[in-house]
Coordinates of C-alpha atoms in Angstrom, one line a residue:
M1 CA 36.6 15.4 -56.3
Q2 CA 39.3 15.0 -53.7
V3 CA 39.0 12.9 -50.5
P4 CA 39.5 15.2 -47.5
A5 CA 43.0 14.9 -45.9
S6 CA 41.6 14.1 -42.5
L7 CA 39.6 11.2 -43.9
K8 CA 42.6 9.9 -45.8
R9 CA 44.7 9.8 -42.6
L10 CA 41.8 8.0 -40.8
L11 CA 41.5 5.4 -43.6
D12 CA 45.3 5.0 -43.9
G13 CA 45.4 4.1 -40.2
F14 CA 43.3 0.9 -40.8
S15 CA 43.9 -2.2 -42.8
E16 CA 41.2 -2.6 -45.5
M17 CA 41.6 -6.4 -45.4
G18 CA 41.4 -6.3 -41.6
L19 CA 38.1 -4.3 -41.8
V20 CA 36.6 -6.7 -44.4
V21 CA 37.5 -9.9 -42.5
G22 CA 36.7 -8.4 -39.1
S23 CA 33.3 -7.1 -40.2
I24 CA 32.4 -10.5 -41.7
L25 CA 33.3 -12.4 -38.5
F26 CA 31.6 -9.7 -36.4
S27 CA 28.4 -10.2 -38.5
L28 CA 28.5 -14.0 -38.4
A29 CA 29.0 -14.0 -34.7
L30 CA 25.6 -12.4 -34.3
T31 CA 23.9 -15.5 -35.8
P32 CA 22.4 -18.1 -33.5
S33 CA 24.4 -20.8 -31.8
L34 CA 23.4 -23.5 -29.4
L35 CA 22.3 -21.1 -26.6
P36 CA 20.7 -17.7 -26.5
R37 CA 22.9 -14.8 -25.5
E38 CA 22.2 -11.6 -23.6
A39 CA 23.6 -8.2 -24.8
L40 CA 26.8 -8.3 -22.7
I41 CA 27.8 -11.8 -23.9
Q42 CA 26.9 -11.1 -27.5
G43 CA 28.8 -7.9 -27.4
L44 CA 31.9 -9.6 -26.0
L45 CA 31.6 -12.4 -28.6
S46 CA 31.1 -10.1 -31.6
G47 CA 33.9 -7.7 -30.4
C48 CA 36.3 -10.6 -30.1
A49 CA 35.3 -12.0 -33.5
F50 CA 35.9 -8.6 -35.0
G51 CA 39.3 -8.3 -33.4
I52 CA 40.4 -11.8 -34.4
G53 CA 39.1 -11.2 -37.9
Y54 CA 40.9 -7.9 -38.2
G55 CA 44.1 -9.7 -37.2
I56 CA 43.5 -12.4 -39.8
G57 CA 43.0 -9.7 -42.4
V58 CA 46.2 -7.9 -41.4
A59 CA 48.1 -11.2 -41.6
L60 CA 46.8 -11.9 -45.1
E61 CA 47.6 -8.4 -46.2
W62 CA 51.2 -8.7 -44.8
L63 CA 51.6 -12.1 -46.6
W64 CA 50.5 -10.6 -49.9
S65 CA 53.1 -7.9 -49.5
Y66 CA 55.8 -10.4 -48.3
M67 CA 55.3 -12.4 -51.5
G68 CA 56.1 -9.3 -53.5
L69 CA 52.6 -8.8 -54.8
K70 CA 51.3 -5.3 -55.3
L71 CA 47.8 -3.8 -55.7
P72 CA 47.3 -1.1 -58.4
V73 CA 47.3 2.4 -57.0
S74 CA 45.3 5.2 -58.6
K75 CA 43.6 8.4 -57.8
Y76 CA 40.5 6.3 -56.9
T77 CA 42.2 4.2 -54.3
H78 CA 40.9 6.2 -51.4
W79 CA 37.4 6.3 -52.8
L80 CA 37.7 2.5 -53.1
K81 CA 38.7 2.4 -49.4
I82 CA 35.6 4.5 -48.6
A83 CA 33.4 2.1 -50.5
V84 CA 34.9 -0.9 -48.8
T85 CA 34.5 0.7 -45.4
A86 CA 30.9 1.7 -46.1
G87 CA 30.1 -1.8 -47.3
C88 CA 31.5 -3.2 -44.0
L89 CA 29.4 -0.8 -42.0
V90 CA 26.3 -1.7 -44.0
L91 CA 26.9 -5.4 -43.5
M92 CA 27.4 -5.1 -39.7
A93 CA 24.4 -2.8 -39.4
A94 CA 22.2 -5.2 -41.3
C95 CA 23.2 -8.2 -39.1
L96 CA 22.8 -6.1 -36.0
Y97 CA 19.3 -5.4 -37.1
Q98 CA 18.6 -9.1 -37.5
T99 CA 20.2 -10.1 -34.2
T100 CA 17.1 -9.7 -32.0
G101 CA 15.2 -12.1 -34.2
W102 CA 18.0 -14.5 -34.4
Q103 CA 18.4 -14.7 -30.6
N104 CA 14.6 -14.9 -30.1
S105 CA 14.5 -17.9 -32.5
V106 CA 16.7 -19.8 -30.0
R107 CA 14.8 -18.5 -26.9
Q108 CA 11.5 -19.6 -28.4
I109 CA 12.7 -23.2 -28.8
M110 CA 13.7 -23.2 -25.1
G111 CA 10.5 -21.5 -23.8
M112 CA 12.3 -18.3 -22.7
Q113 CA 11.1 -14.7 -22.8
P114 CA 12.1 -12.8 -25.9
V115 CA 14.8 -10.1 -25.7
E116 CA 14.0 -6.4 -26.3
A117 CA 14.4 -4.6 -29.6
G118 CA 17.2 -2.4 -28.1
L119 CA 19.6 -5.4 -28.1
P120 CA 21.6 -4.3 -31.3
I121 CA 22.7 -0.9 -29.8
S122 CA 23.9 -2.5 -26.6
V123 CA 25.8 -5.2 -28.5
L124 CA 27.5 -2.6 -30.6
L125 CA 28.6 -0.5 -27.7
I126 CA 29.9 -3.5 -25.7
A127 CA 31.7 -4.9 -28.7
L128 CA 34.0 -1.8 -29.0
L129 CA 36.0 -2.7 -25.9
P130 CA 37.1 -6.3 -26.7
A131 CA 37.7 -5.3 -30.4
A132 CA 39.9 -2.4 -29.4
I133 CA 41.8 -4.6 -26.9
L134 CA 42.5 -7.3 -29.4
I135 CA 43.4 -4.9 -32.2
Y136 CA 45.9 -3.0 -30.1
T137 CA 47.3 -6.1 -28.6
G138 CA 48.0 -7.3 -32.2
K139 CA 49.6 -3.9 -33.0
L140 CA 51.8 -4.3 -29.9
L141 CA 52.9 -7.8 -31.0
A142 CA 53.6 -6.5 -34.5
Y143 CA 55.7 -3.7 -33.1
G144 CA 57.6 -6.3 -31.1
V145 CA 58.2 -8.4 -34.2
G146 CA 59.5 -5.4 -36.1
F147 CA 61.7 -4.2 -33.3
F148 CA 63.3 -7.6 -32.7
S149 CA 63.7 -8.1 -36.5
R150 CA 65.5 -4.8 -36.9
W151 CA 68.0 -5.9 -34.2
L152 CA 68.5 -9.4 -35.7
V153 CA 69.0 -8.2 -39.2
R154 CA 72.4 -6.8 -38.2
Y155 CA 73.6 -10.4 -37.7
V156 CA 71.5 -12.6 -40.1
P157 CA 69.7 -12.2 -43.5
Q158 CA 66.5 -10.2 -43.4
R159 CA 64.1 -13.1 -44.0
V160 CA 65.8 -15.2 -41.3
A161 CA 65.5 -12.2 -38.9
L162 CA 61.8 -11.9 -39.7
V163 CA 61.1 -15.6 -39.1
G164 CA 63.3 -15.6 -35.9
S165 CA 61.5 -12.6 -34.5
L166 CA 58.1 -14.1 -35.2
V167 CA 59.1 -17.3 -33.3
V168 CA 60.6 -15.4 -30.4
V169 CA 57.7 -13.0 -30.0
G170 CA 55.2 -15.9 -30.3
I171 CA 57.0 -17.9 -27.6
L172 CA 57.2 -14.9 -25.3
A173 CA 53.5 -14.0 -25.8
T174 CA 52.4 -17.5 -25.3
T175 CA 54.5 -17.9 -22.2
L176 CA 53.3 -14.6 -20.8
F177 CA 49.6 -15.6 -21.4
N178 CA 49.7 -19.2 -20.3
G179 CA 52.4 -19.1 -17.7
V180 CA 51.7 -15.7 -16.1
L181 CA 48.3 -14.3 -16.8
L182 CA 46.2 -17.5 -17.2
R183 CA 47.9 -19.6 -14.6
G184 CA 48.1 -16.6 -12.2
A185 CA 44.4 -16.0 -12.6
L186 CA 43.6 -19.7 -12.0
R187 CA 45.9 -19.8 -8.9
A188 CA 44.1 -16.8 -7.6
A189 CA 40.7 -18.5 -8.3
D190 CA 41.9 -21.7 -6.6
A191 CA 43.0 -19.7 -3.5
F192 CA 39.7 -17.8 -3.4
F193 CA 37.6 -20.9 -3.6
L194 CA 39.8 -22.6 -1.0
Q195 CA 39.2 -19.7 1.4
L196 CA 35.5 -19.7 0.6
D197 CA 35.3 -23.4 1.2
G198 CA 37.1 -23.0 4.5
V199 CA 35.0 -20.1 5.7
A200 CA 31.8 -21.9 4.8
G201 CA 32.9 -24.8 6.9
Q202 CA 32.8 -22.5 10.0
F203 CA 29.0 -22.0 9.6
G204 CA 26.0 -24.3 9.6
T205 CA 24.9 -26.7 12.2
P206 CA 26.2 -30.3 12.0
P207 CA 23.4 -32.8 11.4
T208 CA 21.9 -34.6 14.5
D209 CA 21.0 -37.7 12.6
S210 CA 23.7 -40.3 13.3
L211 CA 23.5 -41.7 9.8
R212 CA 24.5 -38.3 8.2
S213 CA 28.1 -37.5 7.4
G214 CA 29.4 -34.8 9.7
S215 CA 27.2 -35.8 12.7
A216 CA 28.7 -36.4 16.1
Q217 CA 28.8 -40.1 15.4
S218 CA 30.3 -39.7 11.9
L219 CA 33.9 -40.5 11.1
I220 CA 34.0 -37.3 9.0
E221 CA 34.3 -33.9 10.6
W222 CA 31.5 -31.5 9.5
S223 CA 33.9 -28.6 8.9
T224 CA 36.0 -30.6 6.5
I225 CA 33.3 -31.7 4.1
G226 CA 33.1 -28.6 2.0
R227 CA 30.3 -26.2 1.3
D228 CA 28.7 -28.1 -1.6
G229 CA 29.4 -31.5 -0.1
R230 CA 27.5 -30.5 3.1
I231 CA 24.5 -29.6 1.0
Y232 CA 24.5 -33.0 -0.6
A233 CA 25.1 -34.8 2.7
D234 CA 22.4 -33.0 4.7
S235 CA 19.7 -32.5 2.2
G236 CA 17.5 -34.7 0.0
P237 CA 14.1 -36.2 0.7
S238 CA 13.4 -37.9 4.0
K239 CA 11.7 -41.2 4.6
T240 CA 8.5 -39.3 5.4
E241 CA 8.6 -37.1 2.3
I242 CA 9.2 -40.1 0.1
E243 CA 6.3 -42.0 1.6
A244 CA 4.0 -39.1 1.1
V245 CA 4.8 -39.0 -2.6
I246 CA 4.9 -42.7 -3.5
G247 CA 2.2 -43.9 -1.2
R248 CA 4.1 -46.9 0.2
P249 CA 6.7 -47.6 3.0
A250 CA 10.2 -46.2 2.4
L251 CA 13.6 -46.2 4.0
E252 CA 15.7 -43.2 5.0
P253 CA 18.2 -42.7 2.1
L254 CA 21.9 -42.9 3.0
R255 CA 24.4 -40.4 1.8
V256 CA 28.2 -40.2 2.4
S257 CA 30.2 -37.1 1.6
V258 CA 33.9 -36.7 2.1
G259 CA 35.6 -33.3 1.7
L260 CA 39.0 -32.4 0.3
R261 CA 40.1 -31.5 3.8
S262 CA 38.7 -34.6 5.4
A263 CA 42.0 -36.5 5.0
E264 CA 45.5 -35.8 3.8
T265 CA 45.6 -37.9 0.6
T266 CA 43.2 -39.1 -2.1
E267 CA 43.6 -42.7 -1.0
A268 CA 43.0 -41.8 2.6
R269 CA 39.8 -39.9 1.7
A270 CA 38.6 -42.9 -0.3
Q271 CA 39.2 -45.2 2.6
L272 CA 37.5 -42.8 4.9
A273 CA 34.5 -42.9 2.6
L274 CA 34.4 -46.7 2.7
D275 CA 34.7 -46.7 6.5
E276 CA 31.8 -44.3 6.8
M277 CA 29.7 -46.5 4.4
L278 CA 30.4 -49.5 6.6
R279 CA 29.5 -47.5 9.7
I280 CA 26.0 -46.6 8.4
G281 CA 25.2 -49.9 6.7
A282 CA 25.4 -48.7 3.1
F283 CA 26.0 -52.2 1.7
D284 CA 22.8 -53.4 3.3
R285 CA 20.7 -51.4 0.8
S286 CA 19.4 -52.7 -2.5
V287 CA 21.2 -50.1 -4.6
L288 CA 24.6 -48.5 -4.1
L289 CA 25.6 -45.4 -6.1
I290 CA 29.1 -44.0 -6.5
V291 CA 28.6 -40.4 -7.4
T292 CA 31.5 -38.4 -8.9
P293 CA 30.5 -34.8 -8.2
V294 CA 31.7 -31.6 -10.0
G295 CA 34.9 -30.3 -8.7
T296 CA 33.6 -28.5 -5.6
G297 CA 31.6 -31.6 -4.4
W298 CA 28.3 -30.5 -5.8
V299 CA 25.9 -33.3 -6.7
D300 CA 22.9 -32.5 -8.9
P301 CA 19.8 -32.8 -6.6
A302 CA 17.6 -33.3 -9.7
G303 CA 19.5 -36.6 -10.3
M304 CA 20.0 -37.7 -6.7
D305 CA 16.6 -36.9 -5.2
T306 CA 14.6 -38.5 -8.1
L307 CA 16.5 -41.8 -7.7
E308 CA 15.8 -41.9 -4.0
Y309 CA 12.1 -41.5 -4.7
L310 CA 12.2 -44.2 -7.4
I311 CA 14.0 -46.7 -5.1
A312 CA 11.7 -45.8 -2.1
G313 CA 14.8 -44.7 -0.2
D314 CA 16.4 -48.1 -0.4
I315 CA 19.7 -46.7 -1.6
A316 CA 23.1 -45.5 -0.3
S317 CA 25.3 -43.1 -2.3
V318 CA 28.8 -41.9 -1.7
S319 CA 30.7 -38.8 -3.1
L320 CA 34.2 -37.6 -2.8
Q321 CA 35.3 -33.9 -3.3
Y322 CA 38.4 -33.4 -5.4
S323 CA 38.7 -29.7 -6.1
Y324 CA 37.8 -26.2 -4.9
L325 CA 37.3 -24.9 -8.4
L326 CA 34.0 -24.6 -10.2
S327 CA 33.4 -27.4 -12.8
P328 CA 34.4 -25.3 -16.0
L329 CA 37.7 -24.2 -14.3
S330 CA 38.4 -27.7 -13.1
L331 CA 37.8 -29.0 -16.6
V332 CA 40.5 -26.7 -17.9
V333 CA 43.0 -26.9 -15.1
E334 CA 42.9 -30.3 -13.4
P335 CA 40.6 -32.8 -15.2
E336 CA 43.0 -35.7 -14.4
Y337 CA 42.8 -34.8 -10.7
G338 CA 39.1 -35.6 -10.7
T339 CA 39.9 -38.9 -12.5
E340 CA 42.4 -39.7 -9.7
A341 CA 39.8 -39.2 -7.0
A342 CA 37.1 -41.1 -8.9
Q343 CA 39.5 -44.1 -9.4
A344 CA 40.5 -44.2 -5.8
L345 CA 36.9 -44.2 -4.6
F346 CA 35.8 -46.8 -7.1
N347 CA 38.7 -49.1 -6.3
V348 CA 38.0 -49.2 -2.6
V349 CA 34.2 -49.5 -2.9
Y350 CA 34.3 -52.0 -5.8
G351 CA 37.1 -54.0 -4.0
Y352 CA 34.9 -54.4 -0.9
W353 CA 31.7 -55.0 -3.0
T354 CA 33.3 -57.9 -5.0
K355 CA 34.1 -59.7 -1.7
L356 CA 30.4 -59.8 -0.7
P357 CA 28.2 -62.8 -1.5
H358 CA 26.4 -62.1 -4.9
D359 CA 23.0 -62.7 -3.4
K360 CA 23.5 -60.4 -0.4
R361 CA 25.1 -57.3 -1.9
P362 CA 23.5 -54.2 -3.4
K363 CA 23.4 -53.5 -7.1
L364 CA 26.3 -51.1 -7.9
Y365 CA 25.9 -48.1 -10.2
L366 CA 28.1 -45.1 -11.2
N367 CA 26.9 -41.6 -11.8
G368 CA 28.3 -38.2 -12.7
L369 CA 27.3 -34.9 -14.2
S370 CA 29.6 -32.8 -16.4
L371 CA 33.2 -33.0 -15.1
G372 CA 31.9 -35.7 -12.7
A373 CA 30.8 -37.7 -15.8
H374 CA 34.2 -37.3 -17.3
A375 CA 36.0 -38.5 -14.2
S376 CA 33.5 -41.3 -13.5
Q377 CA 34.0 -42.8 -17.0
A378 CA 37.7 -43.1 -16.3
S379 CA 37.3 -44.5 -12.8
A380 CA 36.6 -48.1 -13.8
Q381 CA 38.9 -50.0 -16.1
F382 CA 36.5 -52.2 -17.9
F383 CA 38.9 -55.1 -18.5
D384 CA 39.3 -55.2 -14.7
V385 CA 35.6 -55.6 -14.0
L386 CA 34.6 -58.0 -16.8
Q387 CA 34.8 -61.0 -14.4
D388 CA 32.4 -59.3 -11.9
P389 CA 30.8 -56.3 -13.6
F390 CA 28.9 -53.6 -11.8
Q391 CA 25.3 -53.1 -12.9
G392 CA 25.7 -49.9 -14.9
A393 CA 26.2 -46.1 -15.0
L394 CA 24.3 -42.9 -15.8
W395 CA 26.6 -40.3 -17.2
V396 CA 24.9 -36.9 -17.7
G397 CA 26.2 -34.0 -19.8
P398 CA 29.5 -35.7 -20.5
P399 CA 32.2 -33.2 -21.5
F400 CA 33.5 -33.4 -25.1
T401 CA 36.8 -34.8 -23.7
S402 CA 35.2 -37.8 -22.1
G403 CA 36.8 -41.0 -23.2
I404 CA 34.1 -43.6 -23.4
W405 CA 31.5 -41.1 -24.6
R406 CA 33.8 -39.9 -27.4
W407 CA 34.7 -43.5 -28.5
A408 CA 31.0 -44.6 -28.5
T409 CA 29.9 -41.5 -30.4
S410 CA 32.7 -41.8 -33.0
N411 CA 31.8 -45.5 -33.6
R412 CA 28.0 -45.0 -33.7
Q413 CA 25.8 -46.8 -36.1
A414 CA 25.9 -45.3 -39.6
G415 CA 23.1 -42.9 -40.2
T416 CA 22.4 -42.1 -36.6
P417 CA 22.9 -38.4 -35.5
E418 CA 25.8 -37.4 -33.3
W419 CA 23.4 -35.8 -30.9
L420 CA 21.5 -39.1 -30.3
P421 CA 23.7 -42.0 -31.5
K422 CA 23.0 -45.7 -31.5
F423 CA 26.0 -47.8 -30.6
G424 CA 26.5 -51.4 -31.6
N425 CA 23.6 -53.7 -30.8
Q426 CA 22.5 -51.3 -28.0
T427 CA 22.7 -54.0 -25.3
T428 CA 25.4 -52.2 -23.3
I429 CA 25.6 -48.5 -24.3
R430 CA 22.6 -46.3 -25.0
F431 CA 22.0 -42.5 -25.4
T432 CA 19.0 -40.5 -24.4
N433 CA 17.8 -36.9 -24.2
Q434 CA 14.5 -35.1 -23.5
G435 CA 12.7 -37.3 -25.9
G436 CA 13.9 -40.6 -24.5
G437 CA 15.9 -43.3 -26.2
L438 CA 16.8 -45.8 -23.6
D439 CA 13.9 -48.2 -24.3
V440 CA 14.7 -50.1 -27.4
P441 CA 11.9 -52.5 -28.5
G442 CA 13.1 -56.0 -29.0
V443 CA 16.6 -55.4 -27.6
P444 CA 17.1 -56.4 -23.9
W445 CA 19.8 -54.9 -21.8
G446 CA 23.0 -56.9 -21.2
P447 CA 24.6 -57.5 -17.8
M448 CA 26.0 -54.0 -17.7
R449 CA 23.9 -50.9 -18.6
I450 CA 25.7 -47.7 -19.6
A451 CA 23.4 -44.7 -20.4
F452 CA 24.4 -41.2 -21.5
L453 CA 21.9 -38.4 -20.9
Q454 CA 22.7 -35.4 -23.1
H455 CA 20.9 -32.4 -24.6
A456 CA 21.5 -31.6 -28.3
S457 CA 21.9 -28.0 -27.1
D458 CA 24.6 -28.8 -24.5
P459 CA 27.8 -27.0 -25.5
I460 CA 29.8 -28.8 -22.8
V461 CA 29.0 -32.0 -24.7
F462 CA 29.3 -30.8 -28.3
F463 CA 32.1 -28.3 -28.2
S464 CA 34.9 -29.3 -30.4
Y465 CA 38.3 -27.8 -31.2
T466 CA 37.9 -29.0 -34.8
S467 CA 34.9 -26.7 -35.2
L468 CA 37.5 -24.1 -35.8
H469 CA 37.9 -25.4 -39.4
R470 CA 35.4 -28.2 -39.8
E471 CA 31.6 -28.5 -39.6
P472 CA 30.5 -30.6 -36.6
D473 CA 28.6 -33.8 -37.4
W474 CA 25.7 -32.8 -35.1
L475 CA 25.0 -29.9 -37.5
K476 CA 24.6 -32.4 -40.4
G477 CA 21.2 -33.9 -41.3
E478 CA 18.4 -33.8 -38.8
R479 CA 18.8 -31.3 -36.0
G480 CA 18.3 -31.9 -32.3
P481 CA 15.0 -31.0 -30.8
D482 CA 16.3 -27.8 -29.1
V483 CA 18.8 -26.7 -31.8
S484 CA 17.8 -23.7 -34.0
P485 CA 17.1 -24.6 -37.6
I486 CA 18.9 -21.5 -38.7
L487 CA 22.2 -22.3 -36.9
N488 CA 25.0 -22.7 -39.5
W489 CA 28.6 -23.5 -39.3
Y490 CA 31.2 -20.8 -40.1
P491 CA 35.0 -21.3 -39.8
V492 CA 36.4 -19.6 -36.7
V493 CA 33.1 -18.1 -35.7
T494 CA 31.3 -21.3 -34.7
F495 CA 34.3 -22.2 -32.6
L496 CA 34.1 -18.9 -30.8
Q497 CA 30.3 -19.2 -30.4
L498 CA 30.5 -22.7 -28.9
G499 CA 33.3 -21.5 -26.5
M500 CA 31.1 -18.7 -25.3
D501 CA 28.2 -21.1 -25.1
M502 CA 30.1 -23.3 -22.6
A503 CA 30.3 -20.3 -20.2
L504 CA 26.5 -20.0 -20.5
A505 CA 25.7 -23.7 -20.3
L506 CA 23.6 -23.4 -17.2
E507 CA 21.6 -20.3 -18.2
P508 CA 18.8 -22.0 -20.2
P509 CA 15.8 -23.4 -18.3
P510 CA 15.9 -27.1 -17.1
G511 CA 15.7 -29.5 -20.0
H512 CA 18.1 -27.5 -22.2
G513 CA 21.8 -26.7 -22.4
H514 CA 23.7 -28.2 -19.5
D515 CA 20.7 -28.0 -17.1
Y516 CA 19.1 -31.4 -16.8
A517 CA 15.5 -31.6 -15.6
P518 CA 14.2 -34.0 -13.0
A519 CA 11.8 -35.5 -15.5
D520 CA 14.8 -36.5 -17.8
Y521 CA 16.6 -38.1 -14.8
I522 CA 13.4 -40.0 -13.9
D523 CA 13.1 -41.5 -17.3
A524 CA 16.8 -42.4 -17.4
W525 CA 16.9 -44.0 -14.0
R526 CA 13.7 -45.9 -14.6
A527 CA 15.1 -47.5 -17.8
L528 CA 18.5 -48.1 -16.3
I529 CA 17.4 -49.6 -12.9
E530 CA 13.9 -50.8 -13.5
P531 CA 12.6 -50.1 -10.0
P532 CA 9.5 -52.1 -9.1
G533 CA 6.1 -50.6 -8.5
W534 CA 6.1 -47.9 -11.2
D535 CA 3.7 -47.7 -14.1
D536 CA 3.4 -44.7 -16.5
Q537 CA 0.7 -43.1 -14.4
A538 CA 2.8 -43.3 -11.3
I539 CA 5.8 -41.9 -13.2
A540 CA 3.7 -39.0 -14.4
S541 CA 2.7 -38.2 -10.8
L542 CA 6.3 -38.4 -9.6
K543 CA 7.4 -36.0 -12.3
A544 CA 4.7 -33.5 -11.2
A545 CA 5.7 -33.9 -7.6
M546 CA 9.3 -33.2 -8.5
V547 CA 8.4 -30.0 -10.4
E548 CA 6.6 -28.8 -7.2
R549 CA 9.5 -29.9 -5.0
F550 CA 12.2 -28.1 -6.9
A551 CA 10.1 -25.0 -7.3
R552 CA 9.6 -25.0 -3.6
I553 CA 13.3 -25.4 -2.9
A554 CA 14.1 -22.6 -5.4
D555 CA 11.6 -20.3 -3.6
Q556 CA 13.1 -21.1 -0.2
S557 CA 16.6 -20.4 -1.5
A558 CA 15.5 -17.1 -2.9
V559 CA 13.9 -16.1 0.4
S560 CA 17.0 -17.1 2.3
K561 CA 19.2 -14.8 0.1

């Protein structure tokens, strides 16, 4: 029985090894990762996995041929191709059938609604586009290599021409992607967010409270603070709101916010922040907090508001904007720029703080979420503060690139999991998550308290470039409380999954992924600062009040939209 000619031509147009590797990666990409994925994201991920796998298969096939190896050819060759293709289709269909259950296993852990049974069809249709784009991009690059090689072979030996063409086309493609497409897109994003920040500055009413940044008495112009910085500066609980929850007298919390357009240079903006702090009496409070925001100046209200309740408003905080880009973009484009701003602010505040009498100055703490945690860790050079250390820091969702976090995690106690390590004698550095971890029986804190709050399901924290070829430590042994037990490591695929998870890090409900719940902040702040007047019952009441507060804020925000 002969294979139809049309089917032969169709099969000859594809690489069998490309189909095999592509279908395997496509299928594995459907398995669970840290976060649940909707149909669009899953389709893009699986399509990219297929395209990359197809390229790997083609490269292996070419290498086999380049080494002079041949596969036997017979009259059954095309039937074998049909069998291989059918096997690939069956594998992908079987995994598509399972994908709804796989995704729901993650959603169940996080208390999310299950996805519908129609997910596989949507995933398949969406996956076609990225797969086709990557495959034909690969074909275009292969054509370029062949074209350049045929030109070079007139002057150099064939093998030299081939290697030379691979190098030249590789350099050109990388330069085009990084130097033109990627950088161009990022410059466009930067310009867009710059305009958005400027336009937003034209709206909104400056605060009337003279203690607020941007008020008529403030040293900082309202229009220069930035959209997210203004939210931080002009929001938060009032003295009356705090008293209503905690049932005892409170102070009005002080917040200082300086925008990227508030002064010409980073050093000038840091000095402006200090001048504003002195104007409002920030150093007269019992607690002083240097907050490093995400790039746009956004400060997590779940972390800031809860601390102000715990301290009964007897706190001043200061924040300095350093970018117009959103945090994930800033992490890729300008992570060191955030570090520069954090260092400048810390230096001026710490420099003034150290000159104050020890018995008349506030306790000094550092704080940052995400990219803010990354920059905040680099703001203080610990050898420079050993003589007069600040009291501590709470770094939340620290990115995988964070220096102190990475060092402490790599040097954790043997036998402790990467997702909740124990470092040294635990007197200085401790890790916590939804289940706690900062209270260590029999081990008192030292003079400086460093706490890392992280979820085991946070891809911003646990992404790793080495996951491309090596199983991450957080997948070995006991799993984190919100990590699927059926999550497994696969070369290339897990790397792609975690990369996609980073883009979805804020999608899960509070308490999972990169979304840190008020209750988690309350436990962390309580262990770190030990505010007076709080027992377990009072803490439980505060957590309930914070749930109501943030639900009310979310409802008001939805109505305003």
